[in-house]
Amino acid sequence: MIDAAKPVVGGLPRAALVLLLTASAAAAQERKSGPTPSPPGAAVYFVDVKNGGTLTPKATIHFGLRKMGVAPAGMDRPNSGHHHLLIDTPMPAADRPIPNDFNHVHFGAGQTEAEVELTPGEHTLQLLLADKDHIPHNPPVASEVIKVRVVSPTAEPVAAGGGGAVQQRPSPPGARVYFVQPRNGDVVGRKTLIRFGLTGMGVAPAGFDKANTGHHHLLIDTTLRALNERIPNDFEHLHFGLGQTEAMVTLPLGTHSLQLVLADADHVPHKPPVMSNVIRVTVTRTGRKARPRRHHNR
C-alpha cells in the first residue's frame, strides 16, 4: 500500500519517482558513449606542441599515444584507433561519428603526424582518438585542450639553388613499388583495402634512417610537385609513416587515380624515385560494375 503521508506523483511515491528518474538519467548518460572500449590508462597527447606555444602557419604536429595502437579507419583491431585533430571546437558527441570538416581533421590512414595550415592568431587544439567508424572510445581518449599562437615567419632570402630542396637518399637499382590490390581498371566500393607491394628495398617507419628502406605514400588524384621536396600530408597525399603495407581508404564515388611513392625517413622521395604506375579505379556504391539496362520490346 502507498503511505498516504508520503507525497505521490503520477501514482508513484515521490521517493520511488526520484529513484526511477535517477536510474533513467544514469542509463541515458551510459548510452552517450561509443561502443568500442578503451583500456585503462590509455592517453593521447601532443609530442612537440605545448600549451601557449607558437606555431608557423604551416606546422608539422606529431601525435603521441600510450597503451593503445594505431590502426586505419575501417580496420577493427582491439585497443586501437586513429587520430583526429580538433581545431577551435569543443569535443563532439561521444556516441556518434566525429564530423569531417575544417574543425575536425581526420587521419584515417593511421597517420601519427600531419602538416597543418592555420591562420595567424590564437587557436585551440585537441587530439581525439576514435575507432574504425570514427566514433570516440568509451571512455574517450582525448588530449588536453591547448592554446597556440600562429605567427607568420619573417621572410628569409633563399639561397641560389635552394628552393626548398632537401638531401635525397639513394635508391638501389631495380627497386620497385606497386599495387597488389586494387588493379588498374578495377571497380571498388567506397571503403576499399589497398595493399602495397615493394621489391628491392625494405620498409621502415618515418624517422628511422636506414639504408635502402622507406615508407609508403599514396597519392590520390594528384601528382608530386617536386621529387626533391618533402611529400605533403593531406587528403591527396596519405602518409603511412608507421611502415604500413596496407590501408583501408575511403574514396568518393567516381573515377580516381592512385599512385604509390616510397619516401625516406624525412618523407622525401629517393633518387631515383621509387614510384608505381598510376592506376585508375572506379568507385561505386556496391563495389561492382553497374549492370546495363535492358530494353524490352513492346
PDB file of N, CA and C in Angstrom, residues 85-89 99-106 116-118 124-125 235:
ATOM      1  N   LEU A  85      42.161  15.616 -35.140  1.00  0.00           N
ATOM      2  CA  LEU A  85      42.615  16.882 -34.573  1.00  0.00           C
ATOM      3  C   LEU A  85      41.442  17.852 -34.557  1.00  0.00           C
ATOM      4  N   LEU A  86      41.101  18.328 -33.368  1.00  0.00           N
ATOM      5  CA  LEU A  86      40.014  19.292 -33.209  1.00  0.00           C
ATOM      6  C   LEU A  86      40.620  20.692 -33.162  1.00  0.00           C
ATOM      7  N   ILE A  87      40.171  21.559 -34.052  1.00  0.00           N
ATOM      8  CA  ILE A  87      40.711  22.910 -34.151  1.00  0.00           C
ATOM      9  C   ILE A  87      39.602  23.912 -33.846  1.00  0.00           C
ATOM     10  N   ASP A  88      39.789  24.680 -32.791  1.00  0.00           N
ATOM     11  CA  ASP A  88      38.833  25.748 -32.423  1.00  0.00           C
ATOM     12  C   ASP A  88      37.408  25.216 -32.278  1.00  0.00           C
ATOM     13  N   THR A  89      37.279  24.045 -31.673  1.00  0.00           N
ATOM     14  CA  THR A  89      35.948  23.464 -31.489  1.00  0.00           C
ATOM     15  C   THR A  89      35.939  22.589 -30.245  1.00  0.00           C
ATOM     16  N   PRO A  99      32.531  14.542 -36.881  1.00  0.00           N
ATOM     17  CA  PRO A  99      32.370  15.221 -38.180  1.00  0.00           C
ATOM     18  C   PRO A  99      33.703  15.298 -38.920  1.00  0.00           C
ATOM     19  N   ASN A 100      33.620  15.517 -40.212  1.00  0.00           N
ATOM     20  CA  ASN A 100      34.826  15.632 -41.037  1.00  0.00           C
ATOM     21  C   ASN A 100      34.774  16.973 -41.756  1.00  0.00           C
ATOM     22  N   ASP A 101      35.445  17.978 -41.177  1.00  0.00           N
ATOM     23  CA  ASP A 101      35.438  19.319 -41.752  1.00  0.00           C
ATOM     24  C   ASP A 101      36.709  20.038 -41.321  1.00  0.00           C
ATOM     25  N   PHE A 102      36.749  21.351 -41.524  1.00  0.00           N
ATOM     26  CA  PHE A 102      37.967  22.109 -41.229  1.00  0.00           C
ATOM     27  C   PHE A 102      38.271  22.149 -39.727  1.00  0.00           C
ATOM     28  N   ASN A 103      37.258  21.944 -38.889  1.00  0.00           N
ATOM     29  CA  ASN A 103      37.469  21.959 -37.450  1.00  0.00           C
ATOM     30  C   ASN A 103      37.712  20.574 -36.868  1.00  0.00           C
ATOM     31  N   HIS A 104      37.389  19.549 -37.635  1.00  0.00           N
ATOM     32  CA  HIS A 104      37.571  18.160 -37.205  1.00  0.00           C
ATOM     33  C   HIS A 104      38.356  17.450 -38.298  1.00  0.00           C
ATOM     34  N   VAL A 105      39.671  17.366 -38.145  1.00  0.00           N
ATOM     35  CA  VAL A 105      40.531  16.819 -39.192  1.00  0.00           C
ATOM     36  C   VAL A 105      40.790  15.341 -38.904  1.00  0.00           C
ATOM     37  N   HIS A 106      40.447  14.489 -39.865  1.00  0.00           N
ATOM     38  CA  HIS A 106      40.604  13.041 -39.717  1.00  0.00           C
ATOM     39  C   HIS A 106      41.945  12.577 -40.264  1.00  0.00           C
ATOM     40  N   VAL A 116      49.804  20.917 -40.731  1.00  0.00           N
ATOM     41  CA  VAL A 116      48.521  21.591 -40.561  1.00  0.00           C
ATOM     42  C   VAL A 116      48.676  23.060 -40.929  1.00  0.00           C
ATOM     43  N   GLU A 117      47.707  23.589 -41.666  1.00  0.00           N
ATOM     44  CA  GLU A 117      47.706  25.002 -42.037  1.00  0.00           C
ATOM     45  C   GLU A 117      46.717  25.753 -41.149  1.00  0.00           C
ATOM     46  N   LEU A 118      47.203  26.772 -40.438  1.00  0.00           N
ATOM     47  CA  LEU A 118      46.370  27.565 -39.537  1.00  0.00           C
ATOM     48  C   LEU A 118      46.526  29.041 -39.875  1.00  0.00           C
ATOM     49  N   THR A 124      42.796  26.949 -30.566  1.00  0.00           N
ATOM     50  CA  THR A 124      42.817  25.833 -29.623  1.00  0.00           C
ATOM     51  C   THR A 124      42.957  24.539 -30.412  1.00  0.00           C
ATOM     52  N   LEU A 125      43.716  23.604 -29.858  1.00  0.00           N
ATOM     53  CA  LEU A 125      43.943  22.299 -30.484  1.00  0.00           C
ATOM     54  C   LEU A 125      43.669  21.198 -29.464  1.00  0.00           C
ATOM     55  N   PHE A 235      44.747  15.266 -47.684  1.00  0.00           N
ATOM     56  CA  PHE A 235      43.798  14.273 -48.180  1.00  0.00           C
ATOM     57  C   PHE A 235      44.218  13.688 -49.527  1.00  0.00           C
TER      58      PHE A 235
END
